XYZ file of C-alpha atoms in Angstrom:
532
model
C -18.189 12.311 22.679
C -21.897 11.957 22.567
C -23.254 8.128 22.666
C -26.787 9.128 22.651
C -27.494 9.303 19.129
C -25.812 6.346 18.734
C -27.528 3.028 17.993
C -28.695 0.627 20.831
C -26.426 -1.819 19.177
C -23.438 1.097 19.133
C -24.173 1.797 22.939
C -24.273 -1.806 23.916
C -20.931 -2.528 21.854
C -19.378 0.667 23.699
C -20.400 -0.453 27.317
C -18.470 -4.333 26.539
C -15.461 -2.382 25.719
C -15.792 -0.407 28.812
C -16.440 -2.776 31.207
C -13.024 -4.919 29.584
C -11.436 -2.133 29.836
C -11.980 -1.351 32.897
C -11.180 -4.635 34.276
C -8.239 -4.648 32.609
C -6.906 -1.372 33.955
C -7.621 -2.393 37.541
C -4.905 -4.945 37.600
C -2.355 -3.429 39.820
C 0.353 -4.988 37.899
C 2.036 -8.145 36.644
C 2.193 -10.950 39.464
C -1.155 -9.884 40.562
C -4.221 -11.668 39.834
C -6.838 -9.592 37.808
C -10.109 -9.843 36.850
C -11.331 -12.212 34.009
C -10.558 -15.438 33.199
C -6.806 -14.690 33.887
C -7.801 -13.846 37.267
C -9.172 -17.330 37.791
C -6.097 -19.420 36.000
C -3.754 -17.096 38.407
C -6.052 -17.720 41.450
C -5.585 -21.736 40.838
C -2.152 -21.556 40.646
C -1.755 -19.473 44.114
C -3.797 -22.156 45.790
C -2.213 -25.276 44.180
C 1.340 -23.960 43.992
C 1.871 -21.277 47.539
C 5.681 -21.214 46.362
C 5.397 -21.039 43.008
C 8.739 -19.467 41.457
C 7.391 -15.914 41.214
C 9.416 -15.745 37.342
C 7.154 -18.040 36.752
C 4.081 -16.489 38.152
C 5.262 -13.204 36.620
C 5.321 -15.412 33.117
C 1.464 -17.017 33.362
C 0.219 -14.051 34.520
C 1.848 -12.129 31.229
C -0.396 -14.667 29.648
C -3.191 -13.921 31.058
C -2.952 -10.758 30.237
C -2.576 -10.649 26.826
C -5.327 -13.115 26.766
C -7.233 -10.262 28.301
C -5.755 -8.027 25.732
C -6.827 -10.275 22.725
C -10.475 -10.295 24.113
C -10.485 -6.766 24.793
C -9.394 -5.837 20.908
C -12.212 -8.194 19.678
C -14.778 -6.411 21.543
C -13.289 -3.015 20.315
C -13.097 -4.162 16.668
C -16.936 -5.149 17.225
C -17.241 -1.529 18.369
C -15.516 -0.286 15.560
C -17.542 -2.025 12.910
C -20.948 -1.116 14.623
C -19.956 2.591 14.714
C -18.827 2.292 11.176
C -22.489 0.896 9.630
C -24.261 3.269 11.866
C -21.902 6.152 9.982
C -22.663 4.415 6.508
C -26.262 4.551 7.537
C -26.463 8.164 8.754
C -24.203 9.392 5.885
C -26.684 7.765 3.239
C -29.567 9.108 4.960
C -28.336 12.848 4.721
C -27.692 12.788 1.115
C -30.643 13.071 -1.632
C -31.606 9.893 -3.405
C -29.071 9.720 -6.538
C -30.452 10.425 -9.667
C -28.293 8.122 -11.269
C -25.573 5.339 -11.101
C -22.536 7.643 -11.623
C -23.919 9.709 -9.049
C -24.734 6.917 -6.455
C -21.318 5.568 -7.189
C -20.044 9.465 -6.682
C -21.241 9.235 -3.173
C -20.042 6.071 -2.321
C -16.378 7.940 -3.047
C -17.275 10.663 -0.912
C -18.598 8.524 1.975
C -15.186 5.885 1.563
C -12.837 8.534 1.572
C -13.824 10.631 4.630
C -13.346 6.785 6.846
C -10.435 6.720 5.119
C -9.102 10.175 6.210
C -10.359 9.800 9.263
C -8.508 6.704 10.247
C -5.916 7.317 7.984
C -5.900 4.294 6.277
C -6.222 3.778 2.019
C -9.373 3.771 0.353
C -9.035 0.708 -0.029
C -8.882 -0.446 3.467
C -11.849 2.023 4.144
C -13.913 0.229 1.781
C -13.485 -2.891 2.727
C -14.303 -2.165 6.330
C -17.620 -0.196 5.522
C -18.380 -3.503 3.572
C -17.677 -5.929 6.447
C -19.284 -3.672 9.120
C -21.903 -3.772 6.510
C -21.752 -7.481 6.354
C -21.106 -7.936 10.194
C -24.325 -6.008 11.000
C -26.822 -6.754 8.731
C -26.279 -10.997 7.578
C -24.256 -12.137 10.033
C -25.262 -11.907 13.580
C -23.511 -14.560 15.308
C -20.160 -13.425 14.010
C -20.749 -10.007 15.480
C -21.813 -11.885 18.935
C -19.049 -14.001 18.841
C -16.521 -10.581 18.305
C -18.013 -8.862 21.039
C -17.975 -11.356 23.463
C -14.150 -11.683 22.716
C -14.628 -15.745 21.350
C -12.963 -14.971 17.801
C -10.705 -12.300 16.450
C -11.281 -9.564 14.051
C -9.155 -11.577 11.630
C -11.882 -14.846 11.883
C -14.323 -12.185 11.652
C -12.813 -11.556 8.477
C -12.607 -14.504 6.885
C -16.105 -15.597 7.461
C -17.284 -11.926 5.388
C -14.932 -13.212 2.495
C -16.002 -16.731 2.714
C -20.277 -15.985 2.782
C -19.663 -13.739 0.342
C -21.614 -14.364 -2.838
C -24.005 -16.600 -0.664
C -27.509 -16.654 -0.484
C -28.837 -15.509 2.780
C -29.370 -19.406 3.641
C -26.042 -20.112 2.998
C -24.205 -17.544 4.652
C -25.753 -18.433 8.108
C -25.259 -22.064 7.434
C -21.658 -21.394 7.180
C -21.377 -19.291 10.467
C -23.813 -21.481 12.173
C -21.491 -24.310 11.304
C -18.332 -22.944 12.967
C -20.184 -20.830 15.917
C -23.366 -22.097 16.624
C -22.471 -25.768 18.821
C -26.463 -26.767 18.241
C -26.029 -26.520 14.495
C -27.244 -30.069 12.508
C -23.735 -30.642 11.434
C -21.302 -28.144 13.528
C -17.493 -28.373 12.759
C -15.556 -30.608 15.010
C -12.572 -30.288 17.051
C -11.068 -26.795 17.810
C -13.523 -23.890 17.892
C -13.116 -21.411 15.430
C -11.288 -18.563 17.570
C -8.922 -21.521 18.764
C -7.972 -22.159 15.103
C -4.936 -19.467 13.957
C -6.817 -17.679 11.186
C -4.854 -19.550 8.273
C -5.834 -22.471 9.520
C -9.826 -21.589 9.911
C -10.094 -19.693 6.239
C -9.058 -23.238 4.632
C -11.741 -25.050 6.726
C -14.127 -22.121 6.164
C -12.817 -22.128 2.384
C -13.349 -26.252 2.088
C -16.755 -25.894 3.638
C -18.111 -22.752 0.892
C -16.811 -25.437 -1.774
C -18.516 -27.957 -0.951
C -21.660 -26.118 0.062
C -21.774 -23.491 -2.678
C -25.167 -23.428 -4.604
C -23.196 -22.446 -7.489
C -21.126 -25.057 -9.387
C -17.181 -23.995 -9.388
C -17.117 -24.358 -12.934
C -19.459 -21.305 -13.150
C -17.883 -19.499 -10.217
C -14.319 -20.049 -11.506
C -15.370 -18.247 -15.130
C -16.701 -15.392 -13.725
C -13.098 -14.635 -11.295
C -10.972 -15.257 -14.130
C -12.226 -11.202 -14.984
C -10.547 -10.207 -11.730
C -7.341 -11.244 -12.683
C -4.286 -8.572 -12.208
C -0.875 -8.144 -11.140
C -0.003 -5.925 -7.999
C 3.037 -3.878 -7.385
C 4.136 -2.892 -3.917
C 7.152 -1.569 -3.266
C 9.354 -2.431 -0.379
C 12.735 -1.388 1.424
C 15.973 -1.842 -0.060
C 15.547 -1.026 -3.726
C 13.259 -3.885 -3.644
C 9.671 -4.479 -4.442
C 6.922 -6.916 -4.533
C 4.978 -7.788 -8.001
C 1.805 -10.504 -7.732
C -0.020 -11.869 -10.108
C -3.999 -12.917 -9.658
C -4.453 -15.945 -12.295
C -6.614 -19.462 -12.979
C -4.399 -21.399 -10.415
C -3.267 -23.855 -13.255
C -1.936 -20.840 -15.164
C -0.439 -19.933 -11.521
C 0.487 -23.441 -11.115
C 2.134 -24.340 -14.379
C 4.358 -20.777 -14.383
C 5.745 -21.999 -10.851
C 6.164 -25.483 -12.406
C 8.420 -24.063 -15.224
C 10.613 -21.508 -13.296
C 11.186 -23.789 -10.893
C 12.203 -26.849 -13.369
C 14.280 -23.727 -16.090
C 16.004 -22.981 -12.221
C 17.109 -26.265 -11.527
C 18.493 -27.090 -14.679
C 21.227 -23.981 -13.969
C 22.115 -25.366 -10.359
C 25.269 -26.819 -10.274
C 28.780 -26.343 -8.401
C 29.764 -23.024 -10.446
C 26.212 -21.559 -9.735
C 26.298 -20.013 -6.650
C 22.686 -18.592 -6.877
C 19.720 -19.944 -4.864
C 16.872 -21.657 -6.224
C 15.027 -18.843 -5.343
C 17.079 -16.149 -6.475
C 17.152 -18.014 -9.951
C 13.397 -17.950 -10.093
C 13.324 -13.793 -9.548
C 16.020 -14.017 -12.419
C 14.375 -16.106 -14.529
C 10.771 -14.797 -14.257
C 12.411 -11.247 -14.556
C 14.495 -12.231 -17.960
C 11.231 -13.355 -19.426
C 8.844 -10.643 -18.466
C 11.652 -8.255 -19.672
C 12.967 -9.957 -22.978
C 9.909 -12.026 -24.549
C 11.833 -15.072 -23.043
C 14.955 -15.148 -25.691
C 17.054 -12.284 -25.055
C 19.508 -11.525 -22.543
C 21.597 -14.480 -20.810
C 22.686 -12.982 -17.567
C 26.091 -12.162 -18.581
C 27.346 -9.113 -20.777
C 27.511 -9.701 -24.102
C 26.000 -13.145 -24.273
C 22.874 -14.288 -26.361
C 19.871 -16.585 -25.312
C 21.622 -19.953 -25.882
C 24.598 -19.368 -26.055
C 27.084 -21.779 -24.039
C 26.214 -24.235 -21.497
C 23.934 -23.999 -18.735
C 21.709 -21.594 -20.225
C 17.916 -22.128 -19.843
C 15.186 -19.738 -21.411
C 17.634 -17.023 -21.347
C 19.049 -17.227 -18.424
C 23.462 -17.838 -17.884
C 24.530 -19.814 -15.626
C 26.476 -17.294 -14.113
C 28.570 -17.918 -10.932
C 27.643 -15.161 -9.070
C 24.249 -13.316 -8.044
C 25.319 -10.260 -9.380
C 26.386 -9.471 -13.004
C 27.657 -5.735 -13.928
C 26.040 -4.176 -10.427
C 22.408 -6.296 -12.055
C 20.808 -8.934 -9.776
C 21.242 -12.019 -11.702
C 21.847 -10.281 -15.002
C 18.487 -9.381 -15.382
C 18.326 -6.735 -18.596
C 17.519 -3.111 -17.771
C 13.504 -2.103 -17.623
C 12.164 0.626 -20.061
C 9.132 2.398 -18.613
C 8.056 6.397 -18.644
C 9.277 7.316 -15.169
C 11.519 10.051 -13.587
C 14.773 9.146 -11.800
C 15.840 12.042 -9.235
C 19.544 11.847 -8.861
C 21.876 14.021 -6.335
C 24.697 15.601 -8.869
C 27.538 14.242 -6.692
C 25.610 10.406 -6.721
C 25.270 10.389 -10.126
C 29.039 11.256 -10.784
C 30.149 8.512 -7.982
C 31.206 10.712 -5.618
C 28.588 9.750 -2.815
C 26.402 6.505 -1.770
C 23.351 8.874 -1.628
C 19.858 7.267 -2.401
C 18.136 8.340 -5.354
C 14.449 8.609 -6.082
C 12.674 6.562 -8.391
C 9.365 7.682 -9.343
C 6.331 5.981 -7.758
C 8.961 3.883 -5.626
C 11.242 5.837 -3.519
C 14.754 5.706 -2.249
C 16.704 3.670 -4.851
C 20.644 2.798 -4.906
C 22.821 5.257 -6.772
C 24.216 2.434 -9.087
C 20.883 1.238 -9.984
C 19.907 4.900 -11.114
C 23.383 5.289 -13.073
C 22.216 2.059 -14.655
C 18.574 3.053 -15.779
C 20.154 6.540 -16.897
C 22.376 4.377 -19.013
C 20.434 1.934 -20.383
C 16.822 3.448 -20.436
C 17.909 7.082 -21.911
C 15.530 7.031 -23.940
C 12.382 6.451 -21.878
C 13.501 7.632 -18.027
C 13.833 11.297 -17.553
C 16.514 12.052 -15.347
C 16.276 15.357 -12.694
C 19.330 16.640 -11.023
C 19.439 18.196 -7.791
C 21.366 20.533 -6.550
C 24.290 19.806 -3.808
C 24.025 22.747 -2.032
C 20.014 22.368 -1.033
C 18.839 19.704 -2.948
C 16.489 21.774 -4.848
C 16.059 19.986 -8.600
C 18.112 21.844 -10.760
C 17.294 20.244 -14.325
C 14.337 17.875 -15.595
C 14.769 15.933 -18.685
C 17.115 16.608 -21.253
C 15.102 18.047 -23.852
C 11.555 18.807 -22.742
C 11.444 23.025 -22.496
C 8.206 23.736 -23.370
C 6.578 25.765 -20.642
C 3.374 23.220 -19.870
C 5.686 19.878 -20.283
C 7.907 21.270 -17.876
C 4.918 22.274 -15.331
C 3.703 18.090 -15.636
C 6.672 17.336 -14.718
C 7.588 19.130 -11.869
C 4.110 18.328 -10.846
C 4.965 14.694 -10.683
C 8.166 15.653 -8.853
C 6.331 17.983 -6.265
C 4.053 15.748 -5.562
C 5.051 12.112 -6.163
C 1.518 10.253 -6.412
C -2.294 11.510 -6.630
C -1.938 14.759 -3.290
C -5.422 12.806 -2.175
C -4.651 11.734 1.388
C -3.506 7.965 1.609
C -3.459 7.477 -2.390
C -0.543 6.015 -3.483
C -1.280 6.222 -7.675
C 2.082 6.923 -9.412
C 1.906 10.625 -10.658
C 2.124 9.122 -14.416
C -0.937 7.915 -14.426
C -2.343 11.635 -13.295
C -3.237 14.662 -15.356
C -2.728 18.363 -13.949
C -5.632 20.201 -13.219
C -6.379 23.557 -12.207
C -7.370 23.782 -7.871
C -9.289 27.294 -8.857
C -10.877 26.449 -11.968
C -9.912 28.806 -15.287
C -13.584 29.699 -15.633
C -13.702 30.918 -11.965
C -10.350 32.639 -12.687
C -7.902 30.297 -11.710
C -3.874 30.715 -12.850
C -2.028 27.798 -15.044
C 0.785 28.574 -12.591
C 1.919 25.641 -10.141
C 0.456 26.919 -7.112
C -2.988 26.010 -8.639
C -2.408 23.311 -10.193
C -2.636 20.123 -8.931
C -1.936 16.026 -10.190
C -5.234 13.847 -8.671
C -5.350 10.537 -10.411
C -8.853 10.240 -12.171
C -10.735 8.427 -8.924
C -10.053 11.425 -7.051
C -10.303 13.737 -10.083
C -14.056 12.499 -10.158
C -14.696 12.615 -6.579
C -13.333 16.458 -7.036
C -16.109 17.571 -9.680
C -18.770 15.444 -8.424
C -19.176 15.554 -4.670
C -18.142 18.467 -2.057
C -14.772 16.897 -1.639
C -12.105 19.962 -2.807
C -8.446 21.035 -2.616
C -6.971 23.231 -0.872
C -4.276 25.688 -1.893
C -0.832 24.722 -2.706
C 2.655 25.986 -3.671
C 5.732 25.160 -5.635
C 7.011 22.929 -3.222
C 3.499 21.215 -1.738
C 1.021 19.505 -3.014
C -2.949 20.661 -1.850
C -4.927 19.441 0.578
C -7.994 18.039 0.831
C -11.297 19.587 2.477
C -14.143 16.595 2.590
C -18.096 17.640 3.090
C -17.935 17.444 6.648
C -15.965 20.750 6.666
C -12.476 18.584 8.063
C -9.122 19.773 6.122
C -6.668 16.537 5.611
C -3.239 17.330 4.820
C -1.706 15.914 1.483
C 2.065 14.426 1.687
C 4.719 15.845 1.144
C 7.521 14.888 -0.469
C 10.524 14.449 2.418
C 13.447 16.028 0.365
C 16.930 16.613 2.349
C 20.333 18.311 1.420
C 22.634 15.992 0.005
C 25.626 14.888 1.755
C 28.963 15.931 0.462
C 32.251 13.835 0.179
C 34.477 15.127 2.620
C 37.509 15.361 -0.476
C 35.722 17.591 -2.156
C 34.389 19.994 0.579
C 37.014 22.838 0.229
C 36.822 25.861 -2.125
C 39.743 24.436 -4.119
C 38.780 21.311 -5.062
C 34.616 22.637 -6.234
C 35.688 24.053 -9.578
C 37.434 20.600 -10.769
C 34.551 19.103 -10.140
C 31.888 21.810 -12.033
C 30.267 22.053 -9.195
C 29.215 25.821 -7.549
C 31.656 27.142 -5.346
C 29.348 28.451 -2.193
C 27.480 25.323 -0.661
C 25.341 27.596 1.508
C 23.549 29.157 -1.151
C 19.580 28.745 -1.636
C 18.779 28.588 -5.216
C 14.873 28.598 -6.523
C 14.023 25.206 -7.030
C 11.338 26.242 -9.527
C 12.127 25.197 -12.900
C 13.017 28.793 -14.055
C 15.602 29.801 -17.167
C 14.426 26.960 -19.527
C 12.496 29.181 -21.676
C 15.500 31.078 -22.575
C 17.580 27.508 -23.513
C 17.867 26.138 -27.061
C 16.626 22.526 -27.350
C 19.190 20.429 -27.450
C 21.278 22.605 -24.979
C 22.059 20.974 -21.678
C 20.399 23.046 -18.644
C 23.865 24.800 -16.963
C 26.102 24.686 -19.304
């Protein structure tokens, strides 16, 4: 590559890495002294200790170098954000001034999401580095020293963006002067910032903002109760993480009372945690508007001893195959089940929309107890192909949605993860330029990307009946969408012979591909069950 266009700044950044690099590389290996300051630690201990134990050597000098390691990652993350202002500069100098906010904010999009494809990493993540590097380059310029000269970590780097941000000009460099400049008036005592685990130094840097802040907290406080929001991130397992931004004595006080309702239902015959009765207990209220539902079947809120805001005190963490008893969830989303797995026949995962991989008794469960708002889709044993969605949806553009959602999963936009109920189809080839309503044009894009489609030179590629488009940004690079990772199912080994296939209603010839489009429901009656 190039460096010549690059900024002096870019160039200088680039030559730090090299030279660390470098160094780094010409250590012959571990038990040799290298260059740097592990060099001179290793040196000192060859002098002082000639018959040093060389396990130990072998140890300080493993030190050393990741010591050298650590440096060398701050100077590249330096180099990273200088080369990523320098592309937010360039990229906003090639586009025409925007005539308007929605188109400024249009270009943004366009500028965010090519980082984002090209370090494949979310939007998100993209953003907030353009921001920093933003930050790093332009208001704070001993933070940026102090990264490339390998003194603090990206992750201190980090913190002091968050922590300056909203501050004056004045105040943001009193802040970083305070932890990196020694000559400051009033500089912070003890460790130096890079010596502080990053935890540590965001509460200092956190205690000095509030104190320092030309804005009272009172003020401050009212304007970030708007931001408040719950997150939801799955996880492995069937599990999942949900988070909740609040005022922190709203925060406070719901800790307060799960924690007091789960310690009023300890006792000898409870054999759940105190943590597992707070899930169970902040998942019975969210669920049940706090009175219904006890933990055990059939019981009311109430009812017996040792309940508390719903909640039985039930002796074991599970209750009917339910963590905790907590009542069944009722939400639009589509539950793909293997035929065999949903009869009990195998331990195969299903596929819970906008989640993934899911137990096979949690997915009987939902089936169960959510009929009426989760749309179940079979697939088929032989190939794993879906063989029915829904029960009762046969119109021709319901059923395309949906197997949308099930081709696809989420928004086809590389590194979006927006559930595909929150999407809307829409044609790749548009129906005024002659496009099909067939499902290789059509695609799901949740209504960020669906903008960034129709206002910038961001545009889909083509797709098919098994995957989603692709994505071609204004710099002419393709990025591929995901796809979803289907598999054949796995088979019981009872039921594998040519006898035993009939009992079950199951198709006799395992080996044979069947269309996985959702074909032959035009011909069905509602009410008639796909198959039979």
């Amino acid at each position: 590559m190039d460096s010549r266009a690059w900024s002096a700044e870019s160039r200088e950044a680039l030559e730090a890495v090299a030279a660390s690099a470098a160094a780094f590389v010409a250590c012959p290996g571990a038990g040799v002294a290298c260059p740097g300051a592990g060099a001179e630690s290793a040196d000192l201990r060859a002098d002082s200790l000639p018959d040093a134990d060389p396990l130990r050597t072998l140890a300080d000098d493993c030190l050393d170098g990741l010591a050298d390691v650590a440096r060398l990652e701050a100077r590249t993350a330096a180099l990273k954000a200088r080369l990523t202002a320098d592309y937010g500069q360039a990229t906003r100098s090639l586009v025409t001034p925007a005539a308007s906010p929605q188109e400024r904010t249009a270009q943004e999009m366009s500028m965010v999401a090519e980082v984002a494809c090209v370090l494949t990493v979310s939007e998100r993540t993209a953003g907030a580095l353009l921001s920093e590097s933003l930050a790093l380059t332009t208001a704070l310029p001993l933070t940026l020293t102090a990264l490339q000269a390998g003194t603090i970590s990206w992750q201190h780097a980090r913190i002091i963006v968050d922590e300056t941000a909203g501050l004056d000009p004045a105040g943001a460099a009193a802040l970083e002067a305070h932890f990196l400049d020694p000559d400051a008036p009033n500089p912070a005592r003890g460790c130096q910032a890079g010596d502080l685990v990053p935890s540590r130094f965001r509460a200092k840097a956190r205690a000095w903002r509030e104190r320092h802040h030309p804005v009272s907290i009172e003020k401050r406080h009212t304007k970030s109760t708007e931001d408040r929001r719950v997150d939801y991130v799955p996880d492995r397992d069937g599990m999942a993480w949900l988070s909740a931004y609040l005022p922190a004595d709203t925060a406070a006080g719901i800790w307060e009372r799960t924690t007091a309702a789960a310690r009023a239902l300890q006792g000898p015959a409870e054999a759940r945690t105190l943590a597992q009765l707070r899930a169970d207990i902040t998942a019975t209220w969210l669920l049940t508007s706090h009175t219904t539902g006890t933990g055990a079947p059939g019981g009311s809120a109430g009812a017996g001893a040792g309940t508390t805001g719903g909640i039985a005190g039930a002796g074991t963490g599970m209750v009917g195959g339910v963590a905790g008893g907590v009542p069944s969830p009722r939400a639009q989303v589509l539950i793909t089940v293997p035929v065999l797995s949903l009869l009990g026949a195998t331990d195969e995962p299903a596929t819970l929309d906008g989640y993934g991989p899911i137990p096979p008794s949690m997915a009987r469960r939902l089936i169960t107890d959510g009929a009426d708002s989760f749309y179940r889709v079979l697939t088929d044993p032989r190939d794993g192909a879906p063989l029915e969605i829904g029960r009762t949806s046969y119109r021709v553009t319901k059923a395309q949605r949906q197997w949308l959602r099930l081709r696809d999963g989420r928004c086809p936009f590389p590194g979006c993860s927006n559930h595909s109920l929150d999407n809307e189809a829409d044609h790749l080839l548009a129906w005024a330029d002659g496009g099909t309503t067939g499902i290789t044009n059509l695609g799901q894009p949740c209504p960020r990307h669906h903008r960034l489609k129709h206002s910038t030179a961001w545009k889909p590629t083509g797709a098919s009946k098994d995957h989603p488009p692709g994505w071609t940004s204004p710099s002419s690079r393709h990025y591929p969408s995901e796809h979803q990772d289907w598999e054949p199912p796995e088979w019981p080994h009872d039921i594998l012979t040519k006898d035993t296939l009939p009992d079950h209603g199951l198709p006799a010839d395992p080996g044979h591909q069947a269309d996985p489009a959702p074909t032959g429901h035009a011909g069905q009656e509602p009410g008639q069950e796909p198959g039979r």
